[in-house]
PDB file of C-alpha atoms in Angstrom:
ATOM      1  CA  MET A  17      -0.213   0.602   0.588  1.00 55.00           C
ATOM      2  CA  ARG A  18       0.526   3.773  -1.559  1.00 64.00           C
ATOM      3  CA  MET A  19       2.248   6.044   1.995  1.00 56.00           C
ATOM      4  CA  ALA A  20      -0.631   8.001  -0.009  1.00 51.00           C
ATOM      5  CA  GLU A  21      -2.974   4.904   0.247  1.00 50.00           C
ATOM      6  CA  GLN A  22      -2.020   4.383   3.811  1.00 48.00           C
ATOM      7  CA  VAL A  23      -2.549   8.214   5.004  1.00 42.00           C
ATOM      8  CA  HIS A  24      -6.207   7.637   3.430  1.00 45.00           C
ATOM      9  CA  SER A  25      -6.992   4.291   5.341  1.00 50.00           C
ATOM     10  CA  VAL A  26      -6.079   6.172   9.145  1.00 46.00           C
ATOM     11  CA  ARG A  27      -8.240   8.650   8.608  1.00 50.00           C
ATOM     12  CA  GLU A  28     -11.205   6.881   7.254  1.00 53.00           C
ATOM     13  CA  ASP A  29     -10.461   4.625  10.374  1.00 51.00           C
ATOM     14  CA  GLU A  30     -10.192   7.997  12.558  1.00 53.00           C
ATOM     15  CA  ALA A  31     -13.814   9.077  11.310  1.00 51.00           C
ATOM     16  CA  ASN A  32     -15.422   5.702  11.484  1.00 54.00           C
ATOM     17  CA  ARG A  33     -14.362   5.920  14.996  1.00 58.00           C
ATOM     18  CA  GLN A  34     -15.592   9.133  15.711  1.00 58.00           C
ATOM     19  CA  ARG A  35     -18.951   8.061  14.340  1.00 62.00           C
ATOM     20  CA  SER A  36     -19.170   5.409  16.591  1.00 77.00           C
ATOM     21  CA  ARG A  37     -18.069   7.253  19.392  1.00 84.00           C
ATOM     22  CA  TYR A  38     -20.705  10.057  18.616  1.00 93.00           C
ATOM     23  CA  THR A  39     -23.501   7.487  17.822  1.00 94.00           C
ATOM     24  CA  PRO A  40     -25.593   7.482  21.761  1.00 97.00           C
ATOM     25  CA  LEU A  41     -24.884  11.211  21.456  1.00 98.00           C
ATOM     26  CA  GLN A  42     -26.602  12.121  18.624  1.00 98.00           C
ATOM     27  CA  GLU A  43     -29.284   9.345  20.418  1.00 98.00           C
ATOM     28  CA  TYR A  44     -30.265  11.329  23.429  1.00 98.00           C
ATOM     29  CA  VAL A  45     -30.304  14.849  21.432  1.00 98.00           C
ATOM     30  CA  TRP A  46     -32.844  13.137  19.470  1.00 98.00           C
ATOM     31  CA  LYS A  47     -34.767  11.185  22.505  1.00 98.00           C
ATOM     32  CA  LYS A  48     -34.334  14.532  24.227  1.00 98.00           C
ATOM     33  CA  VAL A  49     -35.751  16.863  22.084  1.00 98.00           C
ATOM     34  CA  GLU A  50     -37.905  14.565  20.382  1.00 98.00           C
ATOM     35  CA  VAL A  51     -39.826  13.996  23.310  1.00 97.00           C
ATOM     36  CA  LEU A  52     -40.026  18.544  24.491  1.00 97.00           C
ATOM     37  CA  GLN A  53     -41.522  18.540  20.398  1.00 96.00           C
ATOM     38  CA  ALA A  54     -43.773  15.667  20.208  1.00 95.00           C
ATOM     39  CA  LYS A  55     -45.122  17.720  23.604  1.00 94.00           C
ATOM     40  CA  TYR A  56     -45.652  20.550  22.106  1.00 94.00           C
ATOM     41  CA  THR A  57     -46.718  20.329  18.512  1.00 91.00           C
ATOM     42  CA  ALA A  58     -49.567  18.244  20.800  1.00 91.00           C
ATOM     43  CA  ASP A  59     -50.523  21.225  22.717  1.00 85.00           C
ATOM     44  CA  ALA A  60     -49.594  19.392  26.321  1.00 83.00           C
ATOM     45  CA  CYS A  61     -50.684  20.850  29.459  1.00 87.00           C
ATOM     46  CA  GLY A  62     -47.573  22.020  30.597  1.00 87.00           C
ATOM     47  CA  SER A  63     -45.827  21.331  26.922  1.00 90.00           C
ATOM     48  CA  ALA A  64     -44.222  25.565  26.967  1.00 94.00           C
ATOM     49  CA  ALA A  65     -42.746  25.452  30.675  1.00 95.00           C
ATOM     50  CA  PRO A  66     -39.346  23.166  29.866  1.00 96.00           C
ATOM     51  CA  LEU A  67     -38.679  24.929  26.630  1.00 97.00           C
ATOM     52  CA  ALA A  68     -39.542  28.364  27.999  1.00 97.00           C
ATOM     53  CA  ARG A  69     -36.641  27.645  30.856  1.00 98.00           C
ATOM     54  CA  LEU A  70     -34.457  26.170  28.297  1.00 98.00           C
ATOM     55  CA  ARG A  71     -34.413  28.765  25.552  1.00 98.00           C
ATOM     56  CA  ARG A  72     -33.904  31.495  29.320  1.00 97.00           C
ATOM     57  CA  ALA A  73     -30.481  29.035  30.003  1.00 97.00           C
ATOM     58  CA  ILE A  74     -29.192  29.522  26.446  1.00 97.00           C
ATOM     59  CA  SER A  75     -26.412  31.711  27.614  1.00 94.00           C
ATOM     60  CA  SER A  76     -26.077  29.710  30.721  1.00 96.00           C
ATOM     61  CA  ALA A  77     -23.265  26.938  31.398  1.00 97.00           C
ATOM     62  CA  PRO A  78     -23.697  23.203  31.590  1.00 97.00           C
ATOM     63  CA  GLY A  79     -25.424  21.937  35.277  1.00 96.00           C
ATOM     64  CA  SER A  80     -25.964  25.895  36.007  1.00 97.00           C
ATOM     65  CA  ASP A  81     -29.042  25.962  35.742  1.00 98.00           C
ATOM     66  CA  PRO A  82     -31.221  23.027  37.847  1.00 98.00           C
ATOM     67  CA  LEU A  83     -34.447  23.801  36.453  1.00 98.00           C
ATOM     68  CA  VAL A  84     -32.954  22.463  33.698  1.00 98.00           C
ATOM     69  CA  TRP A  85     -31.025  19.669  34.889  1.00 98.00           C
ATOM     70  CA  GLN A  86     -34.146  17.170  33.188  1.00 97.00           C
ATOM     71  CA  GLU A  87     -33.468  17.472  30.092  1.00 97.00           C
ATOM     72  CA  THR A  88     -29.989  18.545  29.710  1.00 98.00           C
ATOM     73  CA  MET A  89     -28.452  16.129  31.989  1.00 98.00           C
ATOM     74  CA  GLU A  90     -30.313  13.063  33.041  1.00 97.00           C
ATOM     75  CA  GLY A  91     -29.683  10.026  31.344  1.00 97.00           C
ATOM     76  CA  LEU A  92     -26.757  11.544  29.559  1.00 98.00           C
ATOM     77  CA  PRO A  93     -24.284   8.640  28.829  1.00 96.00           C
ATOM     78  CA  VAL A  94     -21.639   8.160  31.630  1.00 96.00           C
ATOM     79  CA  GLN A  95     -18.497   8.484  28.983  1.00 96.00           C
ATOM     80  CA  PHE A  96     -19.751  11.836  28.021  1.00 97.00           C
ATOM     81  CA  VAL A  97     -20.018  13.340  31.426  1.00 97.00           C
ATOM     82  CA  GLY A  98     -16.940  15.304  32.313  1.00 95.00           C
ATOM     83  CA  ARG A  99     -14.425  14.227  35.545  1.00 93.00           C
ATOM     84  CA  ASP A 100     -13.280  17.922  36.788  1.00 91.00           C
ATOM     85  CA  ASP A 101     -14.437  20.736  37.829  1.00 92.00           C
ATOM     86  CA  GLU A 102     -15.835  22.024  34.247  1.00 96.00           C
ATOM     87  CA  PRO A 103     -18.149  20.867  31.742  1.00 97.00           C
ATOM     88  CA  SER A 104     -16.519  18.175  28.521  1.00 97.00           C
ATOM     89  CA  ARG A 105     -16.906  19.325  25.176  1.00 98.00           C
ATOM     90  CA  GLU A 106     -20.190  16.648  24.994  1.00 98.00           C
ATOM     91  CA  GLU A 107     -22.050  18.387  28.275  1.00 98.00           C
ATOM     92  CA  HIS A 108     -21.112  22.661  25.828  1.00 98.00           C
ATOM     93  CA  ALA A 109     -23.146  20.645  23.140  1.00 98.00           C
ATOM     94  CA  VAL A 110     -25.390  18.651  24.750  1.00 99.00           C
ATOM     95  CA  HIS A 111     -26.442  21.996  26.830  1.00 99.00           C
ATOM     96  CA  ALA A 112     -26.240  24.355  22.820  1.00 98.00           C
ATOM     97  CA  ALA A 113     -28.027  22.253  20.621  1.00 99.00           C
ATOM     98  CA  ILE A 114     -30.941  21.975  23.039  1.00 99.00           C
ATOM     99  CA  THR A 115     -31.606  25.080  24.035  1.00 99.00           C
ATOM    100  CA  LEU A 116     -30.882  26.501  20.873  1.00 99.00           C
ATOM    101  CA  PHE A 117     -33.934  24.137  19.668  1.00 98.00           C
ATOM    102  CA  ALA A 118     -36.067  25.098  21.873  1.00 98.00           C
ATOM    103  CA  MET A 119     -35.421  29.163  20.762  1.00 98.00           C
ATOM    104  CA  HIS A 120     -36.177  27.701  17.222  1.00 98.00           C
ATOM    105  CA  GLN A 121     -39.194  25.944  18.642  1.00 97.00           C
ATOM    106  CA  GLN A 122     -41.129  28.786  20.488  1.00 95.00           C
ATOM    107  CA  SER A 123     -44.038  30.123  19.732  1.00 92.00           C
ATOM    108  CA  GLN A 124     -44.421  27.213  16.418  1.00 87.00           C
ATOM    109  CA  SER A 125     -47.272  24.899  17.517  1.00 87.00           C
ATOM    110  CA  THR A 126     -47.676  23.996  14.149  1.00 90.00           C
ATOM    111  CA  PHE A 127     -44.098  23.866  12.914  1.00 94.00           C
ATOM    112  CA  ARG A 128     -41.128  21.013  14.315  1.00 96.00           C
ATOM    113  CA  ALA A 129     -38.137  22.715  14.124  1.00 98.00           C
ATOM    114  CA  HIS A 130     -36.623  19.198  14.708  1.00 98.00           C
ATOM    115  CA  LYS A 131     -36.259  17.484  12.137  1.00 98.00           C
ATOM    116  CA  ARG A 132     -33.879  14.267  11.687  1.00 97.00           C
ATOM    117  CA  GLY A 133     -31.587  14.229   8.549  1.00 96.00           C
ATOM    118  CA  GLN A 134     -31.384  17.505   7.761  1.00 96.00           C
ATOM    119  CA  VAL A 135     -27.972  18.578   8.557  1.00 97.00           C
ATOM    120  CA  PHE A 136     -27.028  22.132   9.578  1.00 98.00           C
ATOM    121  CA  GLY A 137     -25.128  22.536   5.840  1.00 97.00           C
ATOM    122  CA  HIS A 138     -28.826  21.938   4.721  1.00 97.00           C
ATOM    123  CA  ALA A 139     -30.580  23.943   5.978  1.00 98.00           C
ATOM    124  CA  ALA A 140     -28.000  26.844   5.349  1.00 98.00           C
ATOM    125  CA  SER A 141     -28.283  26.187   2.200  1.00 97.00           C
ATOM    126  CA  GLN A 142     -31.959  26.577   2.083  1.00 97.00           C
ATOM    127  CA  LEU A 143     -31.938  29.939   4.552  1.00 98.00           C
ATOM    128  CA  GLY A 144     -30.063  31.025   1.359  1.00 97.00           C
ATOM    129  CA  ARG A 145     -31.970  29.747  -1.921  1.00 96.00           C
ATOM    130  CA  ALA A 146     -34.681  31.497   0.713  1.00 97.00           C
ATOM    131  CA  ILE A 147     -34.064  34.569   1.143  1.00 96.00           C
ATOM    132  CA  GLY A 148     -30.896  35.202  -0.242  1.00 93.00           C
ATOM    133  CA  GLU A 149     -27.266  33.823  -0.454  1.00 92.00           C
ATOM    134  CA  PRO A 150     -24.748  35.871   0.190  1.00 95.00           C
ATOM    135  CA  PRO A 151     -25.800  37.280   4.076  1.00 95.00           C
ATOM    136  CA  VAL A 152     -25.901  33.774   5.045  1.00 97.00           C
ATOM    137  CA  LEU A 153     -23.270  32.552   3.436  1.00 96.00           C
ATOM    138  CA  ARG A 154     -21.052  34.735   5.241  1.00 96.00           C
ATOM    139  CA  ARG A 155     -22.402  34.492   8.850  1.00 96.00           C
ATOM    140  CA  PHE A 156     -22.291  30.677   8.032  1.00 96.00           C
ATOM    141  CA  GLN A 157     -18.576  31.199   7.400  1.00 96.00           C
ATOM    142  CA  ALA A 158     -18.239  33.652  10.451  1.00 97.00           C
ATOM    143  CA  LEU A 159     -19.917  30.335  12.428  1.00 96.00           C
ATOM    144  CA  ALA A 160     -17.379  28.170  10.969  1.00 95.00           C
ATOM    145  CA  THR A 161     -14.272  29.930  11.638  1.00 94.00           C
ATOM    146  CA  ALA A 162     -15.804  31.194  15.105  1.00 96.00           C
ATOM    147  CA  THR A 163     -12.440  30.812  17.550  1.00 93.00           C
ATOM    148  CA  SER A 164     -14.274  30.089  20.576  1.00 95.00           C
ATOM    149  CA  PHE A 165     -16.804  27.913  21.180  1.00 96.00           C
ATOM    150  CA  GLU A 166     -18.732  31.325  22.675  1.00 96.00           C
ATOM    151  CA  GLU A 167     -18.336  33.467  19.612  1.00 97.00           C
ATOM    152  CA  THR A 168     -19.995  29.662  17.211  1.00 97.00           C
ATOM    153  CA  LEU A 169     -22.823  29.335  19.645  1.00 96.00           C
ATOM    154  CA  THR A 170     -23.177  33.508  18.944  1.00 97.00           C
ATOM    155  CA  HIS A 171     -22.885  32.752  14.930  1.00 97.00           C
ATOM    156  CA  ALA A 172     -25.156  29.406  15.647  1.00 97.00           C
ATOM    157  CA  ARG A 173     -27.912  31.543  16.773  1.00 97.00           C
ATOM    158  CA  GLY A 174     -28.407  34.078  14.501  1.00 97.00           C
ATOM    159  CA  LEU A 175     -29.051  30.888  11.952  1.00 98.00           C
ATOM    160  CA  ILE A 176     -30.949  29.749  13.621  1.00 98.00           C
ATOM    161  CA  SER A 177     -33.770  32.384  14.651  1.00 97.00           C
ATOM    162  CA  GLN A 178     -34.161  32.578  10.763  1.00 97.00           C
ATOM    163  CA  PHE A 179     -34.256  29.551  10.118  1.00 98.00           C
ATOM    164  CA  ARG A 180     -36.847  30.017  12.676  1.00 97.00           C
ATOM    165  CA  SER A 181     -38.293  32.889  10.949  1.00 96.00           C
ATOM    166  CA  GLN A 182     -38.667  31.016   7.436  1.00 97.00           C
ATOM    167  CA  LYS A 183     -39.519  27.225   8.764  1.00 97.00           C
ATOM    168  CA  ILE A 184     -36.703  25.209   8.157  1.00 98.00           C
ATOM    169  CA  SER A 185     -36.317  22.419  10.609  1.00 98.00           C
ATOM    170  CA  LEU A 186     -32.554  20.945  11.194  1.00 98.00           C
ATOM    171  CA  ASP A 187     -31.430  17.605  12.594  1.00 98.00           C
ATOM    172  CA  TYR A 188     -30.348  18.886  17.093  1.00 99.00           C
ATOM    173  CA  GLY A 189     -29.105  15.210  17.625  1.00 98.00           C
ATOM    174  CA  ARG A 190     -26.631  15.649  14.913  1.00 98.00           C
ATOM    175  CA  PHE A 191     -25.712  19.295  15.429  1.00 98.00           C
ATOM    176  CA  ALA A 192     -24.709  18.105  18.631  1.00 98.00           C
ATOM    177  CA  VAL A 193     -22.346  15.412  17.195  1.00 98.00           C
ATOM    178  CA  ASP A 194     -20.842  18.868  15.137  1.00 98.00           C
ATOM    179  CA  LEU A 195     -20.539  21.455  18.386  1.00 98.00           C
ATOM    180  CA  ALA A 196     -18.501  18.758  20.239  1.00 98.00           C
ATOM    181  CA  LYS A 197     -16.395  17.805  17.404  1.00 97.00           C
ATOM    182  CA  LEU A 198     -15.950  21.079  16.420  1.00 97.00           C
ATOM    183  CA  GLN A 199     -14.244  21.732  20.158  1.00 96.00           C
ATOM    184  CA  ASP A 200     -11.859  19.203  19.179  1.00 96.00           C
ATOM    185  CA  PRO A 201      -8.865  20.304  17.194  1.00 94.00           C
ATOM    186  CA  ARG A 202      -8.935  16.683  15.885  1.00 94.00           C
ATOM    187  CA  SER A 203     -11.959  16.612  14.108  1.00 95.00           C
ATOM    188  CA  ALA A 204     -12.973  19.795  13.848  1.00 96.00           C
ATOM    189  CA  ASP A 205     -11.824  20.231   9.649  1.00 96.00           C
ATOM    190  CA  ARG A 206     -13.808  17.061   9.441  1.00 96.00           C
ATOM    191  CA  VAL A 207     -17.154  19.330  10.521  1.00 97.00           C
ATOM    192  CA  ARG A 208     -15.762  22.191   9.007  1.00 97.00           C
ATOM    193  CA  LEU A 209     -15.857  19.750   5.370  1.00 97.00           C
ATOM    194  CA  ASP A 210     -18.719  18.542   5.947  1.00 97.00           C
ATOM    195  CA  TRP A 211     -20.544  21.406   6.318  1.00 97.00           C
ATOM    196  CA  GLY A 212     -19.458  22.974   2.676  1.00 96.00           C
ATOM    197  CA  ARG A 213     -20.236  20.245   1.314  1.00 97.00           C
ATOM    198  CA  THR A 214     -23.554  19.973   2.836  1.00 97.00           C
ATOM    199  CA  TYR A 215     -24.047  23.640   1.813  1.00 96.00           C
ATOM    200  CA  TYR A 216     -22.807  23.331  -1.812  1.00 95.00           C
ATOM    201  CA  PHE A 217     -24.270  19.792  -2.150  1.00 92.00           C
ATOM    202  CA  ALA A 218     -27.545  19.765  -0.062  1.00 72.00           C
ATOM    203  CA  PRO A 219     -30.645  18.337  -1.489  1.00 72.00           C
ATOM    204  CA  LYS A 220     -33.006  20.943  -3.513  1.00 61.00           C
ATOM    205  CA  THR A 221     -36.112  19.601  -3.630  1.00 50.00           C
ATOM    206  CA  GLU A 222     -36.527  20.405  -0.177  1.00 48.00           C
ATOM    207  CA  THR A 223     -39.361  22.555   0.462  1.00 44.00           C
ATOM    208  CA  VAL A 224     -38.852  25.999   3.153  1.00 46.00           C
ATOM    209  CA  GLY A 225     -41.763  25.596   5.392  1.00 46.00           C
ATOM    210  CA  THR A 226     -42.478  22.179   5.332  1.00 43.00           C
ATOM    211  CA  ASP A 227     -42.044  19.763   7.453  1.00 45.00           C
ATOM    212  CA  ALA A 228     -41.674  16.266   5.717  1.00 40.00           C
ATOM    213  CA  ALA A 229     -42.020  12.577   7.279  1.00 40.00           C
ATOM    214  CA  GLN A 230     -40.164  12.127  10.232  1.00 45.00           C
ATOM    215  CA  SER A 231     -41.034   8.975  11.925  1.00 42.00           C
ATOM    216  CA  SER A 232     -44.067   9.852  14.018  1.00 40.00           C
ATOM    217  CA  GLY A 233     -43.200   6.598  16.014  1.00 42.00           C
ATOM    218  CA  ASP A 234     -39.626   8.453  17.500  1.00 45.00           C
ATOM    219  CA  ALA A 235     -41.996  10.930  18.943  1.00 44.00           C
ATOM    220  CA  GLU A 236     -44.576   9.519  19.988  1.00 44.00           C
ATOM    221  CA  SER A 237     -42.798   6.250  21.253  1.00 42.00           C
ATOM    222  CA  ASN A 238     -40.192   8.888  23.448  1.00 46.00           C
ATOM    223  CA  GLY A 239     -43.273  11.264  24.444  1.00 45.00           C
ATOM    224  CA  GLU A 240     -43.558   8.505  26.868  1.00 41.00           C
ATOM    225  CA  GLU A 241     -40.950   9.235  29.039  1.00 41.00           C
ATOM    226  CA  GLN A 242     -40.197  11.461  31.800  1.00 38.00           C
TER     227      GLN A 242
END
């Protein structure tokens, strides 16, 4: 095997390990937001209160607001729990994704802010087609090149506010994984590569403002939890 092929093989192996490692994180966030979303879109009694608490915690550090522990910490796979006084990368990612979901879903009882498979690049591409590409691309580039997690979240919050106004959904499980990987220098460039690819090669058949076929069984079965 030539050197270039060996390097490619090593990179592929590492990417596969990363995907396998983060599958439980993605599934954890899916479960959390799908429960919240199913209850809110069904107009269940008390369903708006957890989302309001999450929105208030959007700028808080993970774990610092006891009122959102249940939504952001309960049941987190143990491998993602921090080992010292600081939140882990994954705890930061989960807290950010779930609180941003709550902002995205606000006052949108007939729209599902979360949709599996709608990755960040696809959502940003839809937004560009809806309101004009140049400002969206500038904000997306600022997000991708942010030098701190706080700056990343500032730009993400701006884009997600626009997703909300245009009724564009986002896969929050996948987004949480992206946020975790962005904090790791070993995987950050792979996230940026994926974002670029999915921005420029997004499916063209999606319609802004629609919420396609997400398995209702997922939300309904998860709605039994908590």
